Short mmCIF file of C-alpha atoms and ligand atoms in Angstrom, two decimals:
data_model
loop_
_atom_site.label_atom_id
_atom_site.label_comp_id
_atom_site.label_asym_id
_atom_site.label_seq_id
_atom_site.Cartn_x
_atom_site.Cartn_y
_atom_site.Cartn_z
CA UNK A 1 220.85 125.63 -1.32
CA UNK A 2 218.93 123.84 -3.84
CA UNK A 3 218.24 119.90 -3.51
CA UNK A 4 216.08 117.48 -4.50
CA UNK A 5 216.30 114.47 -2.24
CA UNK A 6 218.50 112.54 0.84
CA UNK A 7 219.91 115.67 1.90
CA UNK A 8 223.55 114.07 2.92
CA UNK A 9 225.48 116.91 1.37
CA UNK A 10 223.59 119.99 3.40
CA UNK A 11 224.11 117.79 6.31
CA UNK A 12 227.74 117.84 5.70
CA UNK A 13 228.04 121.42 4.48
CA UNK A 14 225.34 122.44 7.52
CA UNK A 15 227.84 120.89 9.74
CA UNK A 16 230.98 122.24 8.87
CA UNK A 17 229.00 126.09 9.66
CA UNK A 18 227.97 124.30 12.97
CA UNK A 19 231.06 123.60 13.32
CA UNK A 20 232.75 127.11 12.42
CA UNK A 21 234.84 125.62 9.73
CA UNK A 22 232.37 127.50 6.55
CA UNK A 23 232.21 131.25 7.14
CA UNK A 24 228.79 131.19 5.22
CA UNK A 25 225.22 131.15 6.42
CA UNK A 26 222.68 128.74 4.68
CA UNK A 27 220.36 131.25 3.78
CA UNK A 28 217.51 128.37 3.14
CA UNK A 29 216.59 125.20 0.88
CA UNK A 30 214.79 124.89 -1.17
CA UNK A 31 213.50 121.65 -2.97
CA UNK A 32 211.78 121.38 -6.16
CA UNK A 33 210.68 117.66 -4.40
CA UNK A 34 207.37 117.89 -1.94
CA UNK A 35 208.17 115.41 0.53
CA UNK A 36 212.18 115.12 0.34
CA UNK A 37 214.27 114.25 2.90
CA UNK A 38 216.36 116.81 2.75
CA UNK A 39 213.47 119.53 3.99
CA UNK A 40 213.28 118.00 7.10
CA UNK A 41 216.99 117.75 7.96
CA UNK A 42 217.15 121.54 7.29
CA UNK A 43 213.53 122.22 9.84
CA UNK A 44 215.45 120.25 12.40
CA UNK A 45 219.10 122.38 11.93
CA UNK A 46 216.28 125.58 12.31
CA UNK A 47 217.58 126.68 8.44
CA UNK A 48 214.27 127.94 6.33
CA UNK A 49 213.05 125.00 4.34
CA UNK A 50 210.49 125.57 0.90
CA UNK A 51 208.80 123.55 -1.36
CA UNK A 52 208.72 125.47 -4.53
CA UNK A 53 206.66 123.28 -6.85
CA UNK A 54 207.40 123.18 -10.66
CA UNK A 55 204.39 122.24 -11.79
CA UNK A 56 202.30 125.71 -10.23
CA UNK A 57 204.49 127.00 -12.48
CA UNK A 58 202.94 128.30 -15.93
CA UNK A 59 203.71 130.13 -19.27
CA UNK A 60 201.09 131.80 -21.87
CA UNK A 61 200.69 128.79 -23.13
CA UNK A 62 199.16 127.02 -19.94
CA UNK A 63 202.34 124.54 -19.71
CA UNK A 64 204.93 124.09 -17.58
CA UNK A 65 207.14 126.83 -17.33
CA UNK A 66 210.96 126.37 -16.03
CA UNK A 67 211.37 130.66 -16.65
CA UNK A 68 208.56 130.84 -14.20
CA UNK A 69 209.62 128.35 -11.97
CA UNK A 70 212.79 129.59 -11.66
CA UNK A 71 211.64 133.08 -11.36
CA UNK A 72 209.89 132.21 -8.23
CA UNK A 73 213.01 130.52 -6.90
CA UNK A 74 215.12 133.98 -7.36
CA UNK A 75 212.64 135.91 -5.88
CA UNK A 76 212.90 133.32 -2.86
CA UNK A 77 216.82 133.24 -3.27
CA UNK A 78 217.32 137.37 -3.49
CA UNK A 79 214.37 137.75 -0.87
CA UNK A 80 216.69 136.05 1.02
CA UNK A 81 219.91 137.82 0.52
CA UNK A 82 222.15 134.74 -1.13
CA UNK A 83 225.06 135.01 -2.89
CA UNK A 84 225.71 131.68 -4.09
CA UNK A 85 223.30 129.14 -5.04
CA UNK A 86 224.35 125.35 -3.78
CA UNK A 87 222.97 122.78 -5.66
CA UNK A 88 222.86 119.38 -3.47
CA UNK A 89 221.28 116.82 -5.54
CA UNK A 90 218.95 119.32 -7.28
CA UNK A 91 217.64 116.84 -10.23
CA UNK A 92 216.64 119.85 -12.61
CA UNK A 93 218.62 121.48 -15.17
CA UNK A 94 218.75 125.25 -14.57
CA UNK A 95 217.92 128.01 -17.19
CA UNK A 96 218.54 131.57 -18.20
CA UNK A 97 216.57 132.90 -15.63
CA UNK A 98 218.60 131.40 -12.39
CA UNK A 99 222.16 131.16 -13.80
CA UNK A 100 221.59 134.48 -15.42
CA UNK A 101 220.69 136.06 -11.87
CA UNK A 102 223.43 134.60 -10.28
CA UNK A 103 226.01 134.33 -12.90
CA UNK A 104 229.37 131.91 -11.80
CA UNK A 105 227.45 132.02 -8.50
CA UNK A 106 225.99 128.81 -8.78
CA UNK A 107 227.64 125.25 -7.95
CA UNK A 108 226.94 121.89 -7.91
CA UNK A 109 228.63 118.45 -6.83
CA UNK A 110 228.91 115.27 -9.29
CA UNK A 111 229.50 112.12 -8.52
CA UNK A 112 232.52 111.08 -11.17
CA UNK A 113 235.52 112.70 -12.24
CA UNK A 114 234.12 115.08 -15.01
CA UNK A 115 234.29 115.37 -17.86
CA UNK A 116 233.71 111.64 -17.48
CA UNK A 117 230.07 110.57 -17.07
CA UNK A 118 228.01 113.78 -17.11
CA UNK A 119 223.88 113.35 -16.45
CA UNK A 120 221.99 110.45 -14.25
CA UNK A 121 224.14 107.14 -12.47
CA UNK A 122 227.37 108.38 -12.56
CA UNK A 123 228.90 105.92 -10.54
CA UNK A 124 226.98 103.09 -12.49
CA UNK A 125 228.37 104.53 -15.87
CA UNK A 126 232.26 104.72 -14.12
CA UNK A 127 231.80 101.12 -13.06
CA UNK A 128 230.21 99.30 -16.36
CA UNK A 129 233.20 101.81 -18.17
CA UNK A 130 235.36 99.61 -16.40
CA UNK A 131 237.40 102.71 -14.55
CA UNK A 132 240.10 101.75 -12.28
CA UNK A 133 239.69 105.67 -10.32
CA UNK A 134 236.56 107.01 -9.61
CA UNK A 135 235.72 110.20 -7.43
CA UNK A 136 233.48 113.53 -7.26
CA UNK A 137 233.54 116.57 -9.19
CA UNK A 138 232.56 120.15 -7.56
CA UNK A 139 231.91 122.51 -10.32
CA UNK A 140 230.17 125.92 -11.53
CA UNK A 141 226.93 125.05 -12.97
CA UNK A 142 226.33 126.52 -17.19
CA UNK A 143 224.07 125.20 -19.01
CA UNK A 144 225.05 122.15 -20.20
CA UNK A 145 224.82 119.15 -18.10
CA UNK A 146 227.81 118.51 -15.51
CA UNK A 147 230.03 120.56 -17.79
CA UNK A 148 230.99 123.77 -16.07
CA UNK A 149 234.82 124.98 -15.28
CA UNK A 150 236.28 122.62 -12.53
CA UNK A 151 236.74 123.91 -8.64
CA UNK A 152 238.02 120.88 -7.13
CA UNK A 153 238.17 117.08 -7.26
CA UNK A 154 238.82 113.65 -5.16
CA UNK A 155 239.54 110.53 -6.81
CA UNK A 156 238.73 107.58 -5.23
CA UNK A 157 240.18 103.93 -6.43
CA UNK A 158 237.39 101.18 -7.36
CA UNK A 159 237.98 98.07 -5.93
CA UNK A 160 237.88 94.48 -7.54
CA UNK A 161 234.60 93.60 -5.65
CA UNK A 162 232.83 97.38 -5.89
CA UNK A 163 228.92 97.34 -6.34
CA UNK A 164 227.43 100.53 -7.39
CA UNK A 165 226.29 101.06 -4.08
CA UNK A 166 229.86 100.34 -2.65
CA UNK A 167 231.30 102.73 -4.97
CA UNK A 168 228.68 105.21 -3.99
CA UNK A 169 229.75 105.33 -0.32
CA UNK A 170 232.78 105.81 -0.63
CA UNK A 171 232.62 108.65 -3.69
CA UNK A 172 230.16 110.33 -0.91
CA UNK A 173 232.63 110.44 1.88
CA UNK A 174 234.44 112.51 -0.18
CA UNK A 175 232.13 114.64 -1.27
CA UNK A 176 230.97 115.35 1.84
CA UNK A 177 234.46 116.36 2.86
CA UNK A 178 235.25 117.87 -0.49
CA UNK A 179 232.57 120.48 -0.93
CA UNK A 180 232.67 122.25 1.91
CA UNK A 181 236.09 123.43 1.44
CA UNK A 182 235.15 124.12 -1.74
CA UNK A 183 232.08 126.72 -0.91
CA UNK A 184 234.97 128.24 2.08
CA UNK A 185 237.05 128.99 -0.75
CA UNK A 186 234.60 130.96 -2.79
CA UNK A 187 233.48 132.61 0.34
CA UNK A 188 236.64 133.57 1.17
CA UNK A 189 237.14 135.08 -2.65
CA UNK A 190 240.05 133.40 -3.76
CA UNK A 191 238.47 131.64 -6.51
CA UNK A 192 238.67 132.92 -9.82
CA UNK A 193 237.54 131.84 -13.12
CA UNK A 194 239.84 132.09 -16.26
CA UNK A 195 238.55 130.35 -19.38
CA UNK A 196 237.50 126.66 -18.65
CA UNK A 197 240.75 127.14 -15.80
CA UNK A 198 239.51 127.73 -12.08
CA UNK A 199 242.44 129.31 -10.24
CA UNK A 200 242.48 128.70 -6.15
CA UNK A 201 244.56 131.52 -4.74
CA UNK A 202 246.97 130.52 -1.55
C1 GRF B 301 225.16 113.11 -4.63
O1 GRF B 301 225.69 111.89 -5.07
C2 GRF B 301 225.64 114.24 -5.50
O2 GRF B 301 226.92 114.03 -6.01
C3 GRF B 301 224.64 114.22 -6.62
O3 GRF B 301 223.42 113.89 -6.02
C4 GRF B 301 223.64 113.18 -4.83
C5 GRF B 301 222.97 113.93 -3.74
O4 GRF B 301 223.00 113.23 -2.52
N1 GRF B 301 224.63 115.48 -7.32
P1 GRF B 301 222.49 113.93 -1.20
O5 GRF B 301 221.03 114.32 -1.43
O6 GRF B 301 223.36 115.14 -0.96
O7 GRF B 301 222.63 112.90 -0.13
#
């Protein structure tokens, strides 16, 4: 699992393995973020928890590299024996050199209804759009931003008196209910891609 920050949805999709309902083991997280939250809620479940910092990270030229960076973070992920990469709040675009190693193995959770409001503050762009349905988006990660083929959605109604962080609660229940089911489904193989189409077999 890859994430960045809070850590809310590993807690949920840790859970649901605590709780027998995933048939997956979280292999470890990993956080591009030093001191985010999310490390310690994995140290305390006893799941492997890495900072792999970006910025150690560096081409030929002496900059920044995101190949090399995410180089290090396959090594970590194969090391490791994973199959499919969870991003969880991970607040990086990925490359070549992840999605390519894991190709349609790699997923990620959005806070909107995609194709509406792709990139930073979804649930700030829904509301000042004036939507009357929100919700959460669990998709396969390409590389564009948010736009991937579809797994599975909730919609959630906005209410007259909704603040962002209202909205935000709510849109996060679901997620944290929605993506779990989402990973069993891959794990149990019955998801396959056809076009932009994601088929769910029964
Ligand atoms: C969630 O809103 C998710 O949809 C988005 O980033 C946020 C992560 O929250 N991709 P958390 O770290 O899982 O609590």
């Amino acid at each position: 699992m890859l994430a960045s920050g809070r850590g809310s949805n590993f807690a949920a999709i840790a859970a649901a393995v605590e709780r027998g309902d995933l048939p997956a083991r979280i292999a470890c997280v990993i956080s591009d973020v030093a001191g985010a939250p999310v490390l310690g809620l994995a140290r305390e479940r006893g799941i492997p928890a890495l900072h792999v910092d970006p910025s150690a990270y560096l081409g030929p030229d002496g900059r920044r590299s995101r190949l090399a960076f995410e180089r290090a973070v396959v090594a970590e992920l194969r090391g490791r024996g994973v199959e499919l990469v969870v991003l969880a709040g991970f607040m990086r675009l990925l490359g070549a050199a992840l999605l390519d190693a894991y190709p349609w193995r790699v997923v990620n959770i959005h806070p909107s209804l995609l194709p509406a409001f792709p990139g930073l503050d979804a649930q700030r762009q829904a509301l000042e759009h004036g939507v009357k349905v929100a919700g959460c988006t669990v998709h396969f990660v390409d590389r564009g931003v948010d736009s991937g083929p579809i797994i599975a959605q909730r919609a959630v109604p906005v209410r007259e008196d909704d603040t962002v962080e209202s909205l935000s609660a709510r849109i996060l229940e679901q997620e944290h209910d929605v993506y779990w089911r989402a990973i069993r489904w891959l794990a149990e193989g019955r998801v396959t891609i056809d076009g932009r189409r994601v088929r769910i077999s029964s």
